[in-house]
Tab-separated table of C-alpha atoms and ligand atoms in Angstrom:
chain	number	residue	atom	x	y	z
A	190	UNK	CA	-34.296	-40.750	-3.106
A	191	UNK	CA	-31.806	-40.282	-0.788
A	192	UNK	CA	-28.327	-38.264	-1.041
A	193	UNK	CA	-25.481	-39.143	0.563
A	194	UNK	CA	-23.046	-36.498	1.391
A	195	UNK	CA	-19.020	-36.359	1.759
A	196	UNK	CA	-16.023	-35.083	1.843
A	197	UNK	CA	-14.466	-32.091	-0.789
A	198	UNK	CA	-10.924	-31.318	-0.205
A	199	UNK	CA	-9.487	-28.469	-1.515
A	200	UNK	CA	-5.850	-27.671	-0.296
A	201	UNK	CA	-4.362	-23.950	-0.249
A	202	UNK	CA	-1.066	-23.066	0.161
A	203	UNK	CA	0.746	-20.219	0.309
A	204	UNK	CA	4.519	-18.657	1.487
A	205	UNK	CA	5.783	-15.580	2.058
A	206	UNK	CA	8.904	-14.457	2.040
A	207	UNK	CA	10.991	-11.060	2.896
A	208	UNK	CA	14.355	-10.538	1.872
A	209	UNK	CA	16.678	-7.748	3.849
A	210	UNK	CA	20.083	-6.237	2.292
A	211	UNK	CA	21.694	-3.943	4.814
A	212	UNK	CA	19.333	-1.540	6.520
A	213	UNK	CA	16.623	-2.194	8.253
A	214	UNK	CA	13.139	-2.141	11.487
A	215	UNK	CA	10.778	-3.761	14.147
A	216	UNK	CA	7.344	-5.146	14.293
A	217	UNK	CA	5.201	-5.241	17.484
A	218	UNK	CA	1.405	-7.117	17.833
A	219	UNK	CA	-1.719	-6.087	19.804
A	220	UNK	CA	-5.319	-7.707	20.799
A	221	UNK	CA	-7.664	-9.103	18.785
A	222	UNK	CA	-4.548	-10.417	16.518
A	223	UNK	CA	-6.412	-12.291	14.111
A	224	UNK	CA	-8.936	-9.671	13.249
A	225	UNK	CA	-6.696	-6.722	13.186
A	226	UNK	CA	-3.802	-8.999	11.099
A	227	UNK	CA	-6.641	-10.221	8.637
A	228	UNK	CA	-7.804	-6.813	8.185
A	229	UNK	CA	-4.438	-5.187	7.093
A	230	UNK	CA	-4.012	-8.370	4.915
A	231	UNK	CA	-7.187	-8.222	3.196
A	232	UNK	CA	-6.699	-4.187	2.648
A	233	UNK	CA	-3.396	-5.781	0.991
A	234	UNK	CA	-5.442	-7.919	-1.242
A	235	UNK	CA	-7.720	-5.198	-2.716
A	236	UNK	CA	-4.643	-3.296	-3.392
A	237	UNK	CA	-3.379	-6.410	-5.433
A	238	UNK	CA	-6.192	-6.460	-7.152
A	239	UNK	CA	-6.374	-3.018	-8.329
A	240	UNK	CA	-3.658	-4.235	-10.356
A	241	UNK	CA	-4.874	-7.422	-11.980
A	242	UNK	CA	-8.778	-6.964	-11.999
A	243	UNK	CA	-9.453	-9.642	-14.548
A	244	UNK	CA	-7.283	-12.321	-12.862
A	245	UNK	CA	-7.489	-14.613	-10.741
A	246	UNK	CA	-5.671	-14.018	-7.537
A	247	UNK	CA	-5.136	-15.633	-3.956
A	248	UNK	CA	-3.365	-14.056	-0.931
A	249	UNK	CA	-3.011	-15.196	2.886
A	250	UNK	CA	-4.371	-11.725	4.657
A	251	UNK	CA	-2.904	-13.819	7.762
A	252	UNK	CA	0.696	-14.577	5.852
A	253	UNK	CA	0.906	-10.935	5.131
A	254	UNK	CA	0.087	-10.319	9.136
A	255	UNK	CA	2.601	-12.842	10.482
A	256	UNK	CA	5.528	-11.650	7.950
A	257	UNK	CA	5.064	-7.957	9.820
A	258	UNK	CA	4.942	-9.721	12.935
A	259	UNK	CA	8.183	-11.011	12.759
A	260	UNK	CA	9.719	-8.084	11.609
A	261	UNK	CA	8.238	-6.013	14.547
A	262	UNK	CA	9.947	-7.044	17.357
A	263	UNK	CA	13.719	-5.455	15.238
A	264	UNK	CA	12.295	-2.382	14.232
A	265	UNK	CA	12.441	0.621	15.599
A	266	UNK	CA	11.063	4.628	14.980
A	267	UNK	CA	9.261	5.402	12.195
A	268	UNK	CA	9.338	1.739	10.645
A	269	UNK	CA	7.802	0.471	13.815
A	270	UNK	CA	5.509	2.817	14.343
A	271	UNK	CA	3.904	2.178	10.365
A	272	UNK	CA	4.088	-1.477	10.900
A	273	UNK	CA	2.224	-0.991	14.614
A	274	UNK	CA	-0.913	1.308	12.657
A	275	UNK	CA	-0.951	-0.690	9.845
A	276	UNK	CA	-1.704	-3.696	11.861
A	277	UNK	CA	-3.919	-1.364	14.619
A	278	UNK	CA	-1.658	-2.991	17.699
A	279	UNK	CA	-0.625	-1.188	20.592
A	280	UNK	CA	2.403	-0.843	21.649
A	281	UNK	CA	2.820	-3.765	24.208
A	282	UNK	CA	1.427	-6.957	24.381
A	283	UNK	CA	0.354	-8.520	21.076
A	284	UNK	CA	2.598	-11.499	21.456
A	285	UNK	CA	0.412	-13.583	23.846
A	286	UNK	CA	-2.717	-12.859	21.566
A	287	UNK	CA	-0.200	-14.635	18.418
A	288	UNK	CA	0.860	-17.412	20.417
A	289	UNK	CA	-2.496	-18.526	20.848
A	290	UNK	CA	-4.209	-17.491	17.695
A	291	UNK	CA	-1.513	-20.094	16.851
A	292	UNK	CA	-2.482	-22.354	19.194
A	293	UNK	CA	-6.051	-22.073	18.088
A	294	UNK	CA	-4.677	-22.908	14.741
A	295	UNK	CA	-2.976	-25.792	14.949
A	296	UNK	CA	-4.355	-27.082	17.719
A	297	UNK	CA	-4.342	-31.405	17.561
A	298	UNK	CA	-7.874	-31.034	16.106
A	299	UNK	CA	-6.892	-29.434	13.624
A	300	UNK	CA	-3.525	-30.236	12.623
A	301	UNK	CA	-4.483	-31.776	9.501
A	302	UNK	CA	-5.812	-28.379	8.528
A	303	UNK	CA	-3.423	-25.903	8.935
A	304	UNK	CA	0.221	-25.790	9.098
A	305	UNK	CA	1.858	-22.676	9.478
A	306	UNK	CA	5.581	-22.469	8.984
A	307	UNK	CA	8.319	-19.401	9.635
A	308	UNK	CA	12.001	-19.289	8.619
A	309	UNK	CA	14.632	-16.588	9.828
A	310	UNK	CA	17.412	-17.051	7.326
A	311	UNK	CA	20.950	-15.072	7.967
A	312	UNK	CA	23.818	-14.836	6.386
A	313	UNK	CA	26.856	-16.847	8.041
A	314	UNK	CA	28.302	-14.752	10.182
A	315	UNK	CA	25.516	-12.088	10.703
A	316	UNK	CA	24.676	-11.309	14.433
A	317	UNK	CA	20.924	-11.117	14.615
A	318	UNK	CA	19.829	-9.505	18.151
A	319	UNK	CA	19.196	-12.058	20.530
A	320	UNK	CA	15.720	-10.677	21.816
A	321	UNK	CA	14.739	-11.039	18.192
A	322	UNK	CA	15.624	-14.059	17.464
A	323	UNK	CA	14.099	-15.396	21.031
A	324	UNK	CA	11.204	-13.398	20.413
A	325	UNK	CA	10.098	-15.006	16.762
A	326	UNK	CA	10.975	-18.537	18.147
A	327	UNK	CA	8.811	-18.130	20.874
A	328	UNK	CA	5.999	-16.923	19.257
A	329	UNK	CA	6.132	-18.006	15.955
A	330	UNK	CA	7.755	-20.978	16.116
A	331	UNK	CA	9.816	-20.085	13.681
A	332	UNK	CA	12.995	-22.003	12.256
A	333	UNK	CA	16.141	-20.438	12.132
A	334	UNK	CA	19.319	-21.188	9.999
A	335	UNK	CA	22.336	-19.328	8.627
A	336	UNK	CA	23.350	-19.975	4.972
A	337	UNK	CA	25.485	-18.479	2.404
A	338	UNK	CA	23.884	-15.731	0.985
A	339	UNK	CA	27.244	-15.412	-1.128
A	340	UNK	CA	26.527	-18.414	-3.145
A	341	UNK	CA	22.841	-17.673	-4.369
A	342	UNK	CA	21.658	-20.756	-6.174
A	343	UNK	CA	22.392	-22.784	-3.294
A	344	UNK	CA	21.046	-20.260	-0.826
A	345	UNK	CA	18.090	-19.946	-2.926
A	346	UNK	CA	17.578	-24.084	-3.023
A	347	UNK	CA	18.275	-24.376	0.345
A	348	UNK	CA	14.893	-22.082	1.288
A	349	UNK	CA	13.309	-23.555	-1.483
A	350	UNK	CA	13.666	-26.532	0.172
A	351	UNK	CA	12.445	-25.777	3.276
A	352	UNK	CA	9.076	-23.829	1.726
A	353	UNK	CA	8.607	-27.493	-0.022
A	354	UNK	CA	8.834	-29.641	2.758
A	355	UNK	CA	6.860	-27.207	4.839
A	356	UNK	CA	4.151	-27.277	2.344
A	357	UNK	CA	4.033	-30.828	1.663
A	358	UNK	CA	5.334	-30.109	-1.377
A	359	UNK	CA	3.003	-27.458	-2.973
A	360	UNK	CA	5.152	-24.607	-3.079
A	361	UNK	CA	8.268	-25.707	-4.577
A	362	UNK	CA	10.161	-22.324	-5.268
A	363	UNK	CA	9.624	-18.854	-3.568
A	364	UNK	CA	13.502	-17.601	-4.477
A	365	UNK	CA	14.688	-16.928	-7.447
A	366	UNK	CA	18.843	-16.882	-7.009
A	367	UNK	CA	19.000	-13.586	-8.600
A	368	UNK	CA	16.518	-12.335	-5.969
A	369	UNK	CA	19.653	-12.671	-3.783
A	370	UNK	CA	22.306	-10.289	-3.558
A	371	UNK	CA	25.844	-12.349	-2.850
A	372	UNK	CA	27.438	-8.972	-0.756
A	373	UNK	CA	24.648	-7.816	0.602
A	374	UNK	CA	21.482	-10.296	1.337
A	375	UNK	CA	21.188	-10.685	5.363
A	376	UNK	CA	18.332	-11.899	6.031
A	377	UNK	CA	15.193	-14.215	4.270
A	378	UNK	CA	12.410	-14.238	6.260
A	379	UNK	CA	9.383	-16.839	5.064
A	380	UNK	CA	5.789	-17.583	6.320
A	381	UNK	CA	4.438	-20.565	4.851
A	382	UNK	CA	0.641	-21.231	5.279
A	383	UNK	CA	-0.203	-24.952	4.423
A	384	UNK	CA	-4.394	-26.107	4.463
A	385	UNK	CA	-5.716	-28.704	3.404
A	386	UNK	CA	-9.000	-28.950	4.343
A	387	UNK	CA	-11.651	-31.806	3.554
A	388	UNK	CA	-15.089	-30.162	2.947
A	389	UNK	CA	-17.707	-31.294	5.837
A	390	UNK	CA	-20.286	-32.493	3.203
A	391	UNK	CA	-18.165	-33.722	-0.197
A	392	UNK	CA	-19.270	-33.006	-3.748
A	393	UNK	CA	-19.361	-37.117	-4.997
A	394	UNK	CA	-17.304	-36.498	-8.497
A	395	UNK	CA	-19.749	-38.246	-10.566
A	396	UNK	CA	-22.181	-35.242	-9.842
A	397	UNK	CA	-19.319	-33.270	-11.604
A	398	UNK	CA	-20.283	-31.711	-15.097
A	399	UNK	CA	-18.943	-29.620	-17.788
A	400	UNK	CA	-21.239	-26.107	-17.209
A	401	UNK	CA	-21.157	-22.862	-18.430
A	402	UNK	CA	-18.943	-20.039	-16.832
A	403	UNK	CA	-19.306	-16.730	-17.408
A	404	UNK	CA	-16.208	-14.950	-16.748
A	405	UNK	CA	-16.257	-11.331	-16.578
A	406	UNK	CA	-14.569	-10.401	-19.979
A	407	UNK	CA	-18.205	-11.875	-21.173
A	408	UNK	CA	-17.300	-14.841	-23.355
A	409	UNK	CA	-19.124	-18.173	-21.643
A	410	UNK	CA	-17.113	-20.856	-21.380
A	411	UNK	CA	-17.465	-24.445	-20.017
A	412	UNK	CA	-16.154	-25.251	-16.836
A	413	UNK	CA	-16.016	-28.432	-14.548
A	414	UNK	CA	-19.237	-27.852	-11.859
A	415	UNK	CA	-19.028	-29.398	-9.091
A	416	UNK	CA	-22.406	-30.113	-7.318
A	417	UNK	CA	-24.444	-31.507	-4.494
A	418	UNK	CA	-28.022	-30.754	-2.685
A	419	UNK	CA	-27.005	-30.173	1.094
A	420	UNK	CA	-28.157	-27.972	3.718
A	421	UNK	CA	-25.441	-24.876	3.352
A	422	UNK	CA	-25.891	-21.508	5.425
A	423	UNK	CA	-27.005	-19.094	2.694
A	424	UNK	CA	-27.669	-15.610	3.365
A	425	UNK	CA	-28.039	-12.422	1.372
A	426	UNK	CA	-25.967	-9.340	2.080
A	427	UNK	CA	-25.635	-5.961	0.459
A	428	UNK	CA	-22.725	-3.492	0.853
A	429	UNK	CA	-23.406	0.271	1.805
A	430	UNK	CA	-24.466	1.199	-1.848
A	431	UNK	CA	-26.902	-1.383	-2.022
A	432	UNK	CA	-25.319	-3.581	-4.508
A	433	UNK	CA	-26.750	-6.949	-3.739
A	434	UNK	CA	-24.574	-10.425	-3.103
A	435	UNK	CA	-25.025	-13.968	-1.897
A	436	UNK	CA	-22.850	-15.222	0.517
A	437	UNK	CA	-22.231	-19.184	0.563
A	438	UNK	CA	-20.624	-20.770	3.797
A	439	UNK	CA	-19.097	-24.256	2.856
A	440	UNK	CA	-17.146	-25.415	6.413
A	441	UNK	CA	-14.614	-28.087	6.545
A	442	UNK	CA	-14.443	-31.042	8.220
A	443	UNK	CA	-13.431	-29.845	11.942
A	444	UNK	CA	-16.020	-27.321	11.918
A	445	UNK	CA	-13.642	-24.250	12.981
A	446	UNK	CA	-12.860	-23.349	9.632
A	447	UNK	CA	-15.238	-22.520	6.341
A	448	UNK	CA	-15.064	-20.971	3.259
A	449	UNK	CA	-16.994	-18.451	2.301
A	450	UNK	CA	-18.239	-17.820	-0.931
A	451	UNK	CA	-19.545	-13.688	-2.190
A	452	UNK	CA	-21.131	-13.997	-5.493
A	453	UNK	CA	-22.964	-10.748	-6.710
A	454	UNK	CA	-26.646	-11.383	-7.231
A	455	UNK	CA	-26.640	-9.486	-10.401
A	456	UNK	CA	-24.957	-10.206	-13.252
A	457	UNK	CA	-23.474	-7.043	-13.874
A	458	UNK	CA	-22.216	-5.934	-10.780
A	459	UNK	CA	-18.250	-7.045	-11.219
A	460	UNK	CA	-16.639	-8.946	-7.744
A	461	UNK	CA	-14.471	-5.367	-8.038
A	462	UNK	CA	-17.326	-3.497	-6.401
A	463	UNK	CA	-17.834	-6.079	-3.179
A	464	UNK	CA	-14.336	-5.991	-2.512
A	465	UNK	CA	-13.803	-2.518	-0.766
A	466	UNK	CA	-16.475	-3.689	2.092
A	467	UNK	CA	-15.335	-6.896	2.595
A	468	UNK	CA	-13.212	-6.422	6.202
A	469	UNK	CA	-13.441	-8.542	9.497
A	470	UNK	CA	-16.315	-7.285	10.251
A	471	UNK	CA	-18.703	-7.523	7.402
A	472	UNK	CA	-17.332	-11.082	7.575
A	473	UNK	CA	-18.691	-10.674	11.087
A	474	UNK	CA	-22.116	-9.539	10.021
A	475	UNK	CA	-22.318	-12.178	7.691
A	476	UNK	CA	-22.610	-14.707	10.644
A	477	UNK	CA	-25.865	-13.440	11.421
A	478	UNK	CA	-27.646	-13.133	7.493
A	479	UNK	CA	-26.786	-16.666	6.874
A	480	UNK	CA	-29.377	-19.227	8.001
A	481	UNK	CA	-29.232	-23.058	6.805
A	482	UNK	CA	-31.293	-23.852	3.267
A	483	UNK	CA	-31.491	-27.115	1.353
A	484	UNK	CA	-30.548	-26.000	-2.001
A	485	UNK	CA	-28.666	-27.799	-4.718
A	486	UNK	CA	-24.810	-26.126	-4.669
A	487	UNK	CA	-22.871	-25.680	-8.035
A	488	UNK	CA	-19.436	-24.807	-7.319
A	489	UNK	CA	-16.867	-24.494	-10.267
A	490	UNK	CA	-13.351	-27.187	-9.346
A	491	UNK	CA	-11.128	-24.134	-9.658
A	492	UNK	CA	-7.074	-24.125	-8.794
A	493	UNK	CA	-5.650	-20.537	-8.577
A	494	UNK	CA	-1.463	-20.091	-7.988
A	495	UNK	CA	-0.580	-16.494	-7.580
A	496	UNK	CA	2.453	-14.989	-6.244
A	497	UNK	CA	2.614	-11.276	-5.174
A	498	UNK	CA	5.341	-8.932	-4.862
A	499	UNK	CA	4.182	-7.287	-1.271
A	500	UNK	CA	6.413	-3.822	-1.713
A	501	UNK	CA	3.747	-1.657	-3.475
A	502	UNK	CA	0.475	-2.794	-2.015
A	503	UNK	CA	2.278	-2.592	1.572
A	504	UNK	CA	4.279	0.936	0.886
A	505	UNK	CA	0.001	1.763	-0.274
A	506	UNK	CA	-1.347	0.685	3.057
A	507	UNK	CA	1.424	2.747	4.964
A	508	UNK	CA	4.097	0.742	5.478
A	509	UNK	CA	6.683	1.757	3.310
A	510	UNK	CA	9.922	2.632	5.037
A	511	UNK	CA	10.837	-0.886	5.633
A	512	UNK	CA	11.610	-0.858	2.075
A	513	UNK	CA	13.904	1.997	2.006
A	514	UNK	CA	17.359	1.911	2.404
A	515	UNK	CA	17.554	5.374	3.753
A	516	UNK	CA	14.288	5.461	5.882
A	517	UNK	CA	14.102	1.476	7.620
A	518	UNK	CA	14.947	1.248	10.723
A	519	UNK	CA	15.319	-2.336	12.061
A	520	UNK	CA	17.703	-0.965	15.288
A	521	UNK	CA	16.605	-4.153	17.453
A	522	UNK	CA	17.123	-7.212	14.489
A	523	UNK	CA	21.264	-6.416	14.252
A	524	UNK	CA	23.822	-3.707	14.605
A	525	UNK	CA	24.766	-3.380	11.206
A	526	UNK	CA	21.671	-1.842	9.050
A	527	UNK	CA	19.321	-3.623	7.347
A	528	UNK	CA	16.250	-2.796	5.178
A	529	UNK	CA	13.743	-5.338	3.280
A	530	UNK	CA	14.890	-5.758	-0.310
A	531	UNK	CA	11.813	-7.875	-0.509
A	532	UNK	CA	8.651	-9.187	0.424
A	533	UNK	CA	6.407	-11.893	-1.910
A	534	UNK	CA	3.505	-14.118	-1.255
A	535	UNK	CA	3.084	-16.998	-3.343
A	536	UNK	CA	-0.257	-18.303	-2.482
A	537	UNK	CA	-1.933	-21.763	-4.089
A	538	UNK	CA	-4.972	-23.039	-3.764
A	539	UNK	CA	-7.277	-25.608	-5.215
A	540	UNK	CA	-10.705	-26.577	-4.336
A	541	UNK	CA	-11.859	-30.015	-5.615
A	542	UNK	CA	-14.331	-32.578	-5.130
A	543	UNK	CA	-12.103	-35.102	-3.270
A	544	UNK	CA	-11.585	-36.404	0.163
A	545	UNK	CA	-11.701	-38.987	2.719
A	546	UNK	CA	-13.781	-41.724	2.826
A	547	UNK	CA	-13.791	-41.614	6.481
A	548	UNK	CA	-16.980	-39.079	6.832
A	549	UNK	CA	-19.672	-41.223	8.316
A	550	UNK	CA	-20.638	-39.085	10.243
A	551	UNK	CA	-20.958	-36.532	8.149
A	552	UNK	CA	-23.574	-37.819	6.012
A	553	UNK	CA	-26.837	-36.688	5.492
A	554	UNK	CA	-29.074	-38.033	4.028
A	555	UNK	CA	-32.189	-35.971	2.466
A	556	UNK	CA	-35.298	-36.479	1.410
A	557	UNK	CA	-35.733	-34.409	-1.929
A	558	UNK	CA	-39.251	-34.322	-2.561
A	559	UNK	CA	-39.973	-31.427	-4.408
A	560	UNK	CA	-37.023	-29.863	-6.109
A	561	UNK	CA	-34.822	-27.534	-4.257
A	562	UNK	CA	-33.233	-24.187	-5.462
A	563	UNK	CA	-30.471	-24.213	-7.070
A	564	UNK	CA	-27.538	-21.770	-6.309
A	565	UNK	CA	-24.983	-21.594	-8.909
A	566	UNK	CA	-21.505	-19.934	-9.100
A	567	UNK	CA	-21.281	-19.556	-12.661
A	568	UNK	CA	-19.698	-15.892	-12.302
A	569	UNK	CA	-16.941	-14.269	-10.769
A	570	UNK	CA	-16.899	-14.767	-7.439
A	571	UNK	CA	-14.651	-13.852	-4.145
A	572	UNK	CA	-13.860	-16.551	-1.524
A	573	UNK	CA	-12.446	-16.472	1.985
A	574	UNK	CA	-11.269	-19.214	4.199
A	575	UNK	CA	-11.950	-18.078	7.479
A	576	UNK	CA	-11.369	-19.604	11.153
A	577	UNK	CA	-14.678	-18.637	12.256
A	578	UNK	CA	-13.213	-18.621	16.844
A	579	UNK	CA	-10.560	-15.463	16.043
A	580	UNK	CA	-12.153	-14.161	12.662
A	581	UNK	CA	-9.163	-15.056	10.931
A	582	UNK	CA	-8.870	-14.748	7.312
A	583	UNK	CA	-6.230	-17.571	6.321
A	584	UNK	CA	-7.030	-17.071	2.297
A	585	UNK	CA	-8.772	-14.834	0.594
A	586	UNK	CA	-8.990	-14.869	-3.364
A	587	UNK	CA	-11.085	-13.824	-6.524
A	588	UNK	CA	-11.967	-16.033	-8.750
A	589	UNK	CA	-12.299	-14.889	-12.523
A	590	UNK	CA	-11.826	-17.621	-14.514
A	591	UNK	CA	-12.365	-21.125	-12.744
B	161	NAG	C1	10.533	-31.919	6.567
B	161	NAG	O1	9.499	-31.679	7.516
B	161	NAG	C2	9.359	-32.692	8.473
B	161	NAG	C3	8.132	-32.378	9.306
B	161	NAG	O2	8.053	-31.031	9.631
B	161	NAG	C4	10.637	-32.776	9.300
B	161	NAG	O3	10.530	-33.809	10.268
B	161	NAG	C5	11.802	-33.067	8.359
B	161	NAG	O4	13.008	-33.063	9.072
B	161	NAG	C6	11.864	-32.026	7.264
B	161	NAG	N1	12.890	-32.377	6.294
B	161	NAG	C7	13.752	-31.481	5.851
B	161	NAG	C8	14.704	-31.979	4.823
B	161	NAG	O5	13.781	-30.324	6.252
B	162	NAG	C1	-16.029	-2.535	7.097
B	162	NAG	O1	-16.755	-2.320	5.907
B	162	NAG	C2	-18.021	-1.705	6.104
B	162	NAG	C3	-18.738	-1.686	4.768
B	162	NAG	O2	-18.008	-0.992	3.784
B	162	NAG	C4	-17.809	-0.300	6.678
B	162	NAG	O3	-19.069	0.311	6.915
B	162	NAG	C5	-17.046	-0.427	7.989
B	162	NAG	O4	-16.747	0.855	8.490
B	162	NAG	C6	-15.754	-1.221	7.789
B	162	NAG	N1	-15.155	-1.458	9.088
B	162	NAG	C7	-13.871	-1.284	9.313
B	162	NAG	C8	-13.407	-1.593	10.677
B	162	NAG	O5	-13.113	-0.860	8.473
């Protein structure tokens, strides 16, 4: 028997967005951009998830990166300096290393994959520093528009907007109007991360079946399993204490970008107790456990849509003044002060069986003559999408209940 193998598509999405009233800082970049970025962002994540263990919850590590980014080049003193360790950059120099982790990104290959959007939104009438503004539209691209900050709703639509179209439509609101201030909003800034990635060997959606799930509150429940036998990179990893965990590498389509899946190998050991090791480079060391198996994959359909509020887990990884009205110190963004009234992530992902047609040559076709293993997520589990060249961690989310 013979199984043919195609495409999976799950799409992820995800904006975030900063908000500055009067008073304000500067952000600043350094080597290694992706790493160090992903690394703040994931310490982010855990911090998120100290809050809302049982749930499920996605963040962009790089979204979280880029927003600080942007800020960088306005701030100044103590605000740029917590932004600058946070991220581990130097001062100098961290610009290049963005442009083309960017590059890298979006590059023609992949521009089906990943879309990454900025906006700089100011309020009519605001003078934003010139070497800031040239500095985020050089490196990030990044769209800039003045609006009305004194009429909210139509402030708030008119961002709204943009975070749709720039995310095909998956994020369709980041602002609330009453998250706007009409005397004293200045400036919106957004990051938008759009991927939509086919899987390089599809689940077919007939193989799809109703299985059990066992979340970690304990009570089993059914969910839709979606499965295949492939070759997959399977490894086995264990973090400093020696709890054990499989790691599952499932790469899309154009090859520089998987996901990768951390499920504990024992039932009681809770996805809690991985998190605090995972970092760039345990993601690293995972490259060399994993080795390529035939086994028969079952993979829960799951859809997770989280949006977090970025103040406290950021003021908990040091970088608090920005917040502060009386502390940030955004000297280089404009002349009047500024601070961040606030910063949010919504993040959206979903992970399904569908795809392309259009994958001949990605099928492989096995021979299955005696029965493979089977490796099944049927437990909470972590997963990061990861752009294996820079060590980038676009996504990163747990998984409670599928
Ligand atoms: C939506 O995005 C597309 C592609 O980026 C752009 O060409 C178009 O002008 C945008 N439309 C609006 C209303 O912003
Ligand atoms: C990454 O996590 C591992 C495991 O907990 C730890 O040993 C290592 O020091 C961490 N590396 C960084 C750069 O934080």
């Amino acid at each position: 028997m013979f199984y043919g193998v195609r495409m999976g598509c799950p799409s992820v999405l995800c904006a975030s967005v900063i908000l500055a009233l009067c008073h304000w800082g500067v952000p600043s970049l350094a080597s290694t951009y992706g790493e160090r970025g992903s690394d703040l962002g994931m310490r982010v994540f855990q911090e998120v998830v100290r809050s809302r263990p049982q749930e499920n919850v996605a963040l962009s590590p790089h979204g979280v990166a880029s927003v600080l980014g942007m800020l960088l080049p306005g701030a100044d003193g103590e605000t740029r300096r917590q932004i600058l360790t946070a991220l581990r950059y130097k001062k100098s120099g961290p610009y290049k290393m963005l442009k083309r982790l960017h590059k890298g990104l979006t590059t023609k290959s992949n521009q089906d994959m990943v879309l990454i959007a900025n906006g700089l939104f100011s309020q009519e009438g605001v003078v934003l520093e010139e070497p800031f503004v040239s500095a985020n539209t050089a490196n990030f691209q990044c769209h800039s528009q003045s609006l009305d900050f004194s009429h909210t709703p139509a402030a708030a639509a008119a961002i709204n907007d943009w975070v749709k179209n720039q995310t095909k439509g998956m994020i369709s609101s980041v602002i609330e109007p009453d998250m706007l201030d009409p005397a004293l909003t200045r400036l919106v800034m957004v990051n938008s991360i759009f991927f939509k990635g086919l899987w390089k060997s599809r689940f077919l959606p007939e193989n799809t079946k109703l299985r059990n799930f066992n979340p970690s509150d304990g009570v089993m429940y059914k969910v839709p399993m979606m499965s295949q036998l492939s070759v997959f990179n399977i490894g086995h990893a264990s973090t400093p204490q020696g709890l054990k965990y499989k790691v599952i590498e499932l790469p899309y389509h154009g090859n520089s970008i998987s996901m990768l899946i951390a499920l504990p190998t024992e039932d009681n050991t809770p996805v809690s107790a991985l998190l605090p090791h995972l970092n760039t480079s345990t993601l690293q060391g995972w490259t060399k456990l994993l080795t390529q198996r035939k086994v028969r994959l079952l993979l829960p359909k799951f859809s997770v849509e989280a949006e977090v509020d970025l103040e406290s887990p950021l003021s908990a990884v040091g970088v608090g003044d920005m917040f502060r009205q009386n502390k940030a110190n955004f000297k280089y963004l404009s002349s009047e002060p500024l601070y961040v009234s606030k910063a949010l992530q919504k993040a959206k992902i979903q992970v399904n069986e569908d795809g392309t047609k259009a994958s001949a040559a990605t099928t492989a076709i096995l021979l299955a003559r005696s029965s493979p293993p089977w490796v099944i997520v049927d437990r909470p589990f972590i997963f990061l999408i990861r752009h294996s060249l820079t060590g980038t961690v676009l996504f990163m989310g747990q998984i409670n209940k599928p």
